Amino acid sequence: MKKTILITGGAGFIGSHVVRLFVNKYSDYKIVNLDKLTYAGNLENLSDVENAENYIFEKGDIVDKDFIEQIFEKYNFDGVIHLAAESHVDRSITNPMEFIMTNVVGTVNLLNAAKNIWKGNEDGKLFYHVSTDEVYGSLGNTGLFLETTSYDPQSPYSSSKASSDHFVRAYGNTYGMPYVISNCSNNYGPNQFPEKLLPLFINNIKHSKSLPVYGDGLFTRDWLYVVDHARAIDVIYHEGRNAETYNIGGFNEWTNIDLIKVMCKQMDEFLGNPDGTAEGLITYVTDRPGHDKRYAIDATKLKNELGWEPSLQFEEGLKKTIKWYLENEEWMENITSGEYQKYYLEQYG
Ligand code: NAD
Ligand code: TYD
């Protein structure tokens, strides 16, 4: 069955893994990757599939309504997998408006374009909105996020994602838009921009720079290998039920400091340094304002309904991740020049 699918944000971290999986697995689909190529978007992430016959790249901004309408008219998409977003909590604290524009206005532009072009012909169409567990807010020491947990976003980032989730559901409810939403926990793996915890710390250890741990380091996150997230998106896109939400997670909770210590140990082994070298770089710094204490996902619905489970144990995934960053120095060098230096100075002094 031939399908034309729009993947937004395909040059970013998770998007590039989703594009790769779809291009390689579905040779009869046409995959259109639409990306603005912000600081976080990098076509190098897709160099292995850029010449595939079933792959097309379109550079553009989802906030640009006219451009989005033209793209929908040009391709007549059967489905949309929407990942394009501003995704970093710290940046949302310094510049919330950018998050409202891309995450909320951009999502509504896509919904409008899909609604107008699919009107009266919604059969077989799907708007898949990729979201985050951060919309549920912060947990205490116990409990897990379920699909039915009330939204309680605490940061400008999570508020913008929560808002976009609400708009997707509203379009389903009001206009009959076929949709599915997934809310995933923290991803890690190759191609993540080094503003997020793991790639930032791997890169800092390599250059013997300090590791800025926010607050007491006792914040908890659930971590999932990015390829497993892409696998989940594939399963949900093809087998998820209309108007449903699926939580995606790794069944893998860590406090930041424990995770950092495991990573430091592995880094010492990889670099051939004496045990404890990387840990010596840990520096406790001022906490992130409004820092969510704990996220933990219950992904049982996805497991029971669609048979998805994470394929990798965490320590194995972490090893693969570190190895990738160490073997792809050029990738790291290319994106840590210029603007990145400015961001680093502003964020960490
Ligand atoms: P990312 O920041 O690495 O990539 C975002 C991509 O979107 C980039 O390629 C960027 O160029 C593109 N983009 C940004 N603004 C755009 C615009 N206005 N128009 C077109 N393209 C634009 O993000 P990521 O970590 O890959 O996250 C992808 C999606 O998954 C996001 O929606 C995010 O909320 C969600 N998510 C991320 C995580 C995580 O741990 N990273 C976890 C759960 C959900
Ligand atoms: P991050 O990768 O920014 O993801 P998120 O905020 O979406 O969970 O951060 C993961 C955790 O690591 C979070 O609790 C904040 C913490 N953190 C630090 O302690 N220091 C840092 O320099 C960064 C970037 C994050």
PDB file of N, CA and C in Angstrom, residues 251-311:
ATOM      1  N   PHE A 251      10.625   1.908  31.578  1.00  0.00           N
ATOM      2  CA  PHE A 251      10.585   1.160  32.847  1.00  0.00           C
ATOM      3  C   PHE A 251      11.969   1.267  33.493  1.00  0.00           C
ATOM      4  N   ASN A 252      12.513   2.487  33.532  1.00  0.00           N
ATOM      5  CA  ASN A 252      13.943   2.653  33.816  1.00  0.00           C
ATOM      6  C   ASN A 252      14.211   4.004  34.502  1.00  0.00           C
ATOM      7  N   GLU A 253      13.892   4.035  35.802  1.00  0.00           N
ATOM      8  CA  GLU A 253      14.020   5.307  36.562  1.00  0.00           C
ATOM      9  C   GLU A 253      15.391   5.465  37.182  1.00  0.00           C
ATOM     10  N   TRP A 254      15.936   6.653  37.087  1.00  0.00           N
ATOM     11  CA  TRP A 254      17.228   6.968  37.707  1.00  0.00           C
ATOM     12  C   TRP A 254      17.186   8.358  38.336  1.00  0.00           C
ATOM     13  N   THR A 255      17.822   8.518  39.492  1.00  0.00           N
ATOM     14  CA  THR A 255      18.082   9.894  39.931  1.00  0.00           C
ATOM     15  C   THR A 255      19.222  10.394  39.051  1.00  0.00           C
ATOM     16  N   ASN A 256      19.263  11.714  38.838  1.00  0.00           N
ATOM     17  CA  ASN A 256      20.314  12.258  37.969  1.00  0.00           C
ATOM     18  C   ASN A 256      21.702  11.852  38.456  1.00  0.00           C
ATOM     19  N   ILE A 257      21.929  11.950  39.750  1.00  0.00           N
ATOM     20  CA  ILE A 257      23.288  11.735  40.246  1.00  0.00           C
ATOM     21  C   ILE A 257      23.720  10.262  40.077  1.00  0.00           C
ATOM     22  N   ASP A 258      22.776   9.327  40.296  1.00  0.00           N
ATOM     23  CA  ASP A 258      23.134   7.910  40.084  1.00  0.00           C
ATOM     24  C   ASP A 258      23.451   7.647  38.617  1.00  0.00           C
ATOM     25  N   LEU A 259      22.618   8.222  37.755  1.00  0.00           N
ATOM     26  CA  LEU A 259      22.832   8.036  36.318  1.00  0.00           C
ATOM     27  C   LEU A 259      24.179   8.629  35.895  1.00  0.00           C
ATOM     28  N   ILE A 260      24.474   9.806  36.421  1.00  0.00           N
ATOM     29  CA  ILE A 260      25.728  10.482  36.053  1.00  0.00           C
ATOM     30  C   ILE A 260      26.922   9.648  36.522  1.00  0.00           C
ATOM     31  N   LYS A 261      26.792   9.043  37.702  1.00  0.00           N
ATOM     32  CA  LYS A 261      27.915   8.234  38.209  1.00  0.00           C
ATOM     33  C   LYS A 261      28.158   6.983  37.355  1.00  0.00           C
ATOM     34  N   VAL A 262      27.065   6.348  36.904  1.00  0.00           N
ATOM     35  CA  VAL A 262      27.230   5.184  36.009  1.00  0.00           C
ATOM     36  C   VAL A 262      27.892   5.632  34.708  1.00  0.00           C
ATOM     37  N   MET A 263      27.438   6.781  34.201  1.00  0.00           N
ATOM     38  CA  MET A 263      28.004   7.285  32.954  1.00  0.00           C
ATOM     39  C   MET A 263      29.493   7.632  33.122  1.00  0.00           C
ATOM     40  N   CYS A 264      29.817   8.246  34.270  1.00  0.00           N
ATOM     41  CA  CYS A 264      31.216   8.608  34.527  1.00  0.00           C
ATOM     42  C   CYS A 264      32.101   7.365  34.532  1.00  0.00           C
ATOM     43  N   LYS A 265      31.616   6.305  35.164  1.00  0.00           N
ATOM     44  CA  LYS A 265      32.388   5.053  35.255  1.00  0.00           C
ATOM     45  C   LYS A 265      32.657   4.488  33.857  1.00  0.00           C
ATOM     46  N   GLN A 266      31.575   4.484  33.045  1.00  0.00           N
ATOM     47  CA  GLN A 266      31.735   3.962  31.676  1.00  0.00           C
ATOM     48  C   GLN A 266      32.693   4.850  30.875  1.00  0.00           C
ATOM     49  N   MET A 267      32.599   6.157  31.072  1.00  0.00           N
ATOM     50  CA  MET A 267      33.492   7.073  30.332  1.00  0.00           C
ATOM     51  C   MET A 267      34.946   6.817  30.701  1.00  0.00           C
ATOM     52  N   ASP A 268      35.237   6.615  32.005  1.00  0.00           N
ATOM     53  CA  ASP A 268      36.618   6.324  32.416  1.00  0.00           C
ATOM     54  C   ASP A 268      37.129   5.072  31.707  1.00  0.00           C
ATOM     55  N   GLU A 269      36.243   4.042  31.621  1.00  0.00           N
ATOM     56  CA  GLU A 269      36.657   2.803  30.942  1.00  0.00           C
ATOM     57  C   GLU A 269      36.942   3.062  29.467  1.00  0.00           C
ATOM     58  N   PHE A 270      36.028   3.765  28.800  1.00  0.00           N
ATOM     59  CA  PHE A 270      36.209   4.049  27.369  1.00  0.00           C
ATOM     60  C   PHE A 270      37.486   4.849  27.110  1.00  0.00           C
ATOM     61  N   LEU A 271      37.752   5.834  27.977  1.00  0.00           N
ATOM     62  CA  LEU A 271      38.892   6.740  27.727  1.00  0.00           C
ATOM     63  C   LEU A 271      40.195   6.202  28.310  1.00  0.00           C
ATOM     64  N   GLY A 272      40.087   5.062  29.033  1.00  0.00           N
ATOM     65  CA  GLY A 272      41.287   4.475  29.645  1.00  0.00           C
ATOM     66  C   GLY A 272      41.817   5.314  30.800  1.00  0.00           C
ATOM     67  N   ASN A 273      40.927   6.046  31.459  1.00  0.00           N
ATOM     68  CA  ASN A 273      41.329   6.864  32.609  1.00  0.00           C
ATOM     69  C   ASN A 273      41.132   6.086  33.913  1.00  0.00           C
ATOM     70  N   PRO A 274      41.882   6.435  34.974  1.00  0.00           N
ATOM     71  CA  PRO A 274      41.668   5.769  36.261  1.00  0.00           C
ATOM     72  C   PRO A 274      40.242   5.988  36.755  1.00  0.00           C
ATOM     73  N   ASP A 275      39.680   4.927  37.382  1.00  0.00           N
ATOM     74  CA  ASP A 275      38.325   5.008  37.929  1.00  0.00           C
ATOM     75  C   ASP A 275      38.215   6.250  38.831  1.00  0.00           C
ATOM     76  N   GLY A 276      37.171   7.042  38.682  1.00  0.00           N
ATOM     77  CA  GLY A 276      36.975   8.223  39.538  1.00  0.00           C
ATOM     78  C   GLY A 276      37.370   9.527  38.855  1.00  0.00           C
ATOM     79  N   THR A 277      38.059   9.425  37.706  1.00  0.00           N
ATOM     80  CA  THR A 277      38.500  10.658  37.021  1.00  0.00           C
ATOM     81  C   THR A 277      37.294  11.527  36.625  1.00  0.00           C
ATOM     82  N   ALA A 278      36.332  10.909  35.934  1.00  0.00           N
ATOM     83  CA  ALA A 278      35.191  11.700  35.449  1.00  0.00           C
ATOM     84  C   ALA A 278      34.338  12.192  36.624  1.00  0.00           C
ATOM     85  N   GLU A 279      34.151  11.325  37.616  1.00  0.00           N
ATOM     86  CA  GLU A 279      33.333  11.736  38.785  1.00  0.00           C
ATOM     87  C   GLU A 279      33.904  12.983  39.443  1.00  0.00           C
ATOM     88  N   GLY A 280      35.217  13.125  39.386  1.00  0.00           N
ATOM     89  CA  GLY A 280      35.880  14.300  39.973  1.00  0.00           C
ATOM     90  C   GLY A 280      35.466  15.606  39.307  1.00  0.00           C
ATOM     91  N   LEU A 281      34.817  15.508  38.128  1.00  0.00           N
ATOM     92  CA  LEU A 281      34.395  16.731  37.422  1.00  0.00           C
ATOM     93  C   LEU A 281      33.006  17.222  37.865  1.00  0.00           C
ATOM     94  N   ILE A 282      32.313  16.389  38.666  1.00  0.00           N
ATOM     95  CA  ILE A 282      30.953  16.754  39.092  1.00  0.00           C
ATOM     96  C   ILE A 282      30.983  18.030  39.923  1.00  0.00           C
ATOM     97  N   THR A 283      30.149  18.998  39.531  1.00  0.00           N
ATOM     98  CA  THR A 283      30.052  20.276  40.254  1.00  0.00           C
ATOM     99  C   THR A 283      28.576  20.580  40.462  1.00  0.00           C
ATOM    100  N   TYR A 284      28.164  20.736  41.700  1.00  0.00           N
ATOM    101  CA  TYR A 284      26.759  21.089  41.946  1.00  0.00           C
ATOM    102  C   TYR A 284      26.569  22.573  41.664  1.00  0.00           C
ATOM    103  N   VAL A 285      25.556  22.894  40.848  1.00  0.00           N
ATOM    104  CA  VAL A 285      25.321  24.300  40.491  1.00  0.00           C
ATOM    105  C   VAL A 285      23.881  24.680  40.866  1.00  0.00           C
ATOM    106  N   THR A 286      23.590  25.969  40.761  1.00  0.00           N
ATOM    107  CA  THR A 286      22.247  26.476  41.083  1.00  0.00           C
ATOM    108  C   THR A 286      21.193  25.685  40.328  1.00  0.00           C
ATOM    109  N   ASP A 287      20.115  25.378  41.017  1.00  0.00           N
ATOM    110  CA  ASP A 287      19.068  24.552  40.416  1.00  0.00           C
ATOM    111  C   ASP A 287      18.341  25.290  39.291  1.00  0.00           C
ATOM    112  N   ARG A 288      17.759  24.513  38.381  1.00  0.00           N
ATOM    113  CA  ARG A 288      16.881  25.058  37.339  1.00  0.00           C
ATOM    114  C   ARG A 288      15.620  25.602  38.034  1.00  0.00           C
ATOM    115  N   PRO A 289      15.150  26.795  37.694  1.00  0.00           N
ATOM    116  CA  PRO A 289      13.920  27.303  38.328  1.00  0.00           C
ATOM    117  C   PRO A 289      12.729  26.383  38.014  1.00  0.00           C
ATOM    118  N   GLY A 290      11.944  26.062  39.020  1.00  0.00           N
ATOM    119  CA  GLY A 290      10.739  25.238  38.817  1.00  0.00           C
ATOM    120  C   GLY A 290      11.046  23.811  38.398  1.00  0.00           C
ATOM    121  N   HIS A 291      12.225  23.315  38.736  1.00  0.00           N
ATOM    122  CA  HIS A 291      12.702  21.985  38.309  1.00  0.00           C
ATOM    123  C   HIS A 291      11.751  20.866  38.763  1.00  0.00           C
ATOM    124  N   ASP A 292      11.203  20.117  37.809  1.00  0.00           N
ATOM    125  CA  ASP A 292      10.303  19.001  38.157  1.00  0.00           C
ATOM    126  C   ASP A 292      11.079  17.900  38.869  1.00  0.00           C
ATOM    127  N   LYS A 293      10.538  17.450  40.000  1.00  0.00           N
ATOM    128  CA  LYS A 293      11.257  16.497  40.851  1.00  0.00           C
ATOM    129  C   LYS A 293      11.361  15.096  40.230  1.00  0.00           C
ATOM    130  N   ARG A 294      10.226  14.600  39.784  1.00  0.00           N
ATOM    131  CA  ARG A 294      10.267  13.204  39.314  1.00  0.00           C
ATOM    132  C   ARG A 294       9.269  12.962  38.179  1.00  0.00           C
ATOM    133  N   TYR A 295       9.753  12.287  37.133  1.00  0.00           N
ATOM    134  CA  TYR A 295       8.875  11.782  36.074  1.00  0.00           C
ATOM    135  C   TYR A 295       9.010  10.254  36.079  1.00  0.00           C
ATOM    136  N   ALA A 296       7.889   9.565  35.964  1.00  0.00           N
ATOM    137  CA  ALA A 296       7.943   8.094  35.837  1.00  0.00           C
ATOM    138  C   ALA A 296       6.724   7.635  35.061  1.00  0.00           C
ATOM    139  N   ILE A 297       6.975   6.876  34.027  1.00  0.00           N
ATOM    140  CA  ILE A 297       5.930   6.521  33.063  1.00  0.00           C
ATOM    141  C   ILE A 297       5.467   5.081  33.257  1.00  0.00           C
ATOM    142  N   ASP A 298       4.162   4.883  33.191  1.00  0.00           N
ATOM    143  CA  ASP A 298       3.630   3.520  33.110  1.00  0.00           C
ATOM    144  C   ASP A 298       3.264   3.268  31.648  1.00  0.00           C
ATOM    145  N   ALA A 299       4.056   2.429  30.989  1.00  0.00           N
ATOM    146  CA  ALA A 299       3.828   2.163  29.556  1.00  0.00           C
ATOM    147  C   ALA A 299       3.118   0.823  29.343  1.00  0.00           C
ATOM    148  N   THR A 300       2.350   0.386  30.370  1.00  0.00           N
ATOM    149  CA  THR A 300       1.701  -0.929  30.285  1.00  0.00           C
ATOM    150  C   THR A 300       0.666  -1.003  29.163  1.00  0.00           C
ATOM    151  N   LYS A 301      -0.036   0.111  28.939  1.00  0.00           N
ATOM    152  CA  LYS A 301      -1.082   0.086  27.891  1.00  0.00           C
ATOM    153  C   LYS A 301      -0.459  -0.250  26.529  1.00  0.00           C
ATOM    154  N   LEU A 302       0.661   0.400  26.231  1.00  0.00           N
ATOM    155  CA  LEU A 302       1.339   0.166  24.955  1.00  0.00           C
ATOM    156  C   LEU A 302       1.834  -1.285  24.862  1.00  0.00           C
ATOM    157  N   LYS A 303       2.330  -1.775  25.990  1.00  0.00           N
ATOM    158  CA  LYS A 303       2.841  -3.152  26.020  1.00  0.00           C
ATOM    159  C   LYS A 303       1.681  -4.147  25.832  1.00  0.00           C
ATOM    160  N   ASN A 304       0.597  -3.949  26.573  1.00  0.00           N
ATOM    161  CA  ASN A 304      -0.512  -4.907  26.519  1.00  0.00           C
ATOM    162  C   ASN A 304      -1.293  -4.822  25.212  1.00  0.00           C
ATOM    163  N   GLU A 305      -1.513  -3.598  24.717  1.00  0.00           N
ATOM    164  CA  GLU A 305      -2.352  -3.461  23.514  1.00  0.00           C
ATOM    165  C   GLU A 305      -1.585  -3.727  22.233  1.00  0.00           C
ATOM    166  N   LEU A 306      -0.343  -3.225  22.173  1.00  0.00           N
ATOM    167  CA  LEU A 306       0.372  -3.272  20.890  1.00  0.00           C
ATOM    168  C   LEU A 306       1.658  -4.089  20.950  1.00  0.00           C
ATOM    169  N   GLY A 307       1.940  -4.664  22.111  1.00  0.00           N
ATOM    170  CA  GLY A 307       3.060  -5.595  22.225  1.00  0.00           C
ATOM    171  C   GLY A 307       4.442  -4.951  22.195  1.00  0.00           C
ATOM    172  N   TRP A 308       4.499  -3.631  22.380  1.00  0.00           N
ATOM    173  CA  TRP A 308       5.812  -2.951  22.352  1.00  0.00           C
ATOM    174  C   TRP A 308       6.509  -3.037  23.706  1.00  0.00           C
ATOM    175  N   GLU A 309       7.807  -3.269  23.663  1.00  0.00           N
ATOM    176  CA  GLU A 309       8.638  -3.201  24.876  1.00  0.00           C
ATOM    177  C   GLU A 309       9.984  -2.620  24.494  1.00  0.00           C
ATOM    178  N   PRO A 310      10.688  -1.991  25.440  1.00  0.00           N
ATOM    179  CA  PRO A 310      12.045  -1.531  25.125  1.00  0.00           C
ATOM    180  C   PRO A 310      12.916  -2.732  24.752  1.00  0.00           C
ATOM    181  N   SER A 311      13.820  -2.548  23.794  1.00  0.00           N
ATOM    182  CA  SER A 311      14.629  -3.699  23.356  1.00  0.00           C
ATOM    183  C   SER A 311      15.977  -3.742  24.077  1.00  0.00           C
TER     184      SER A 311
END
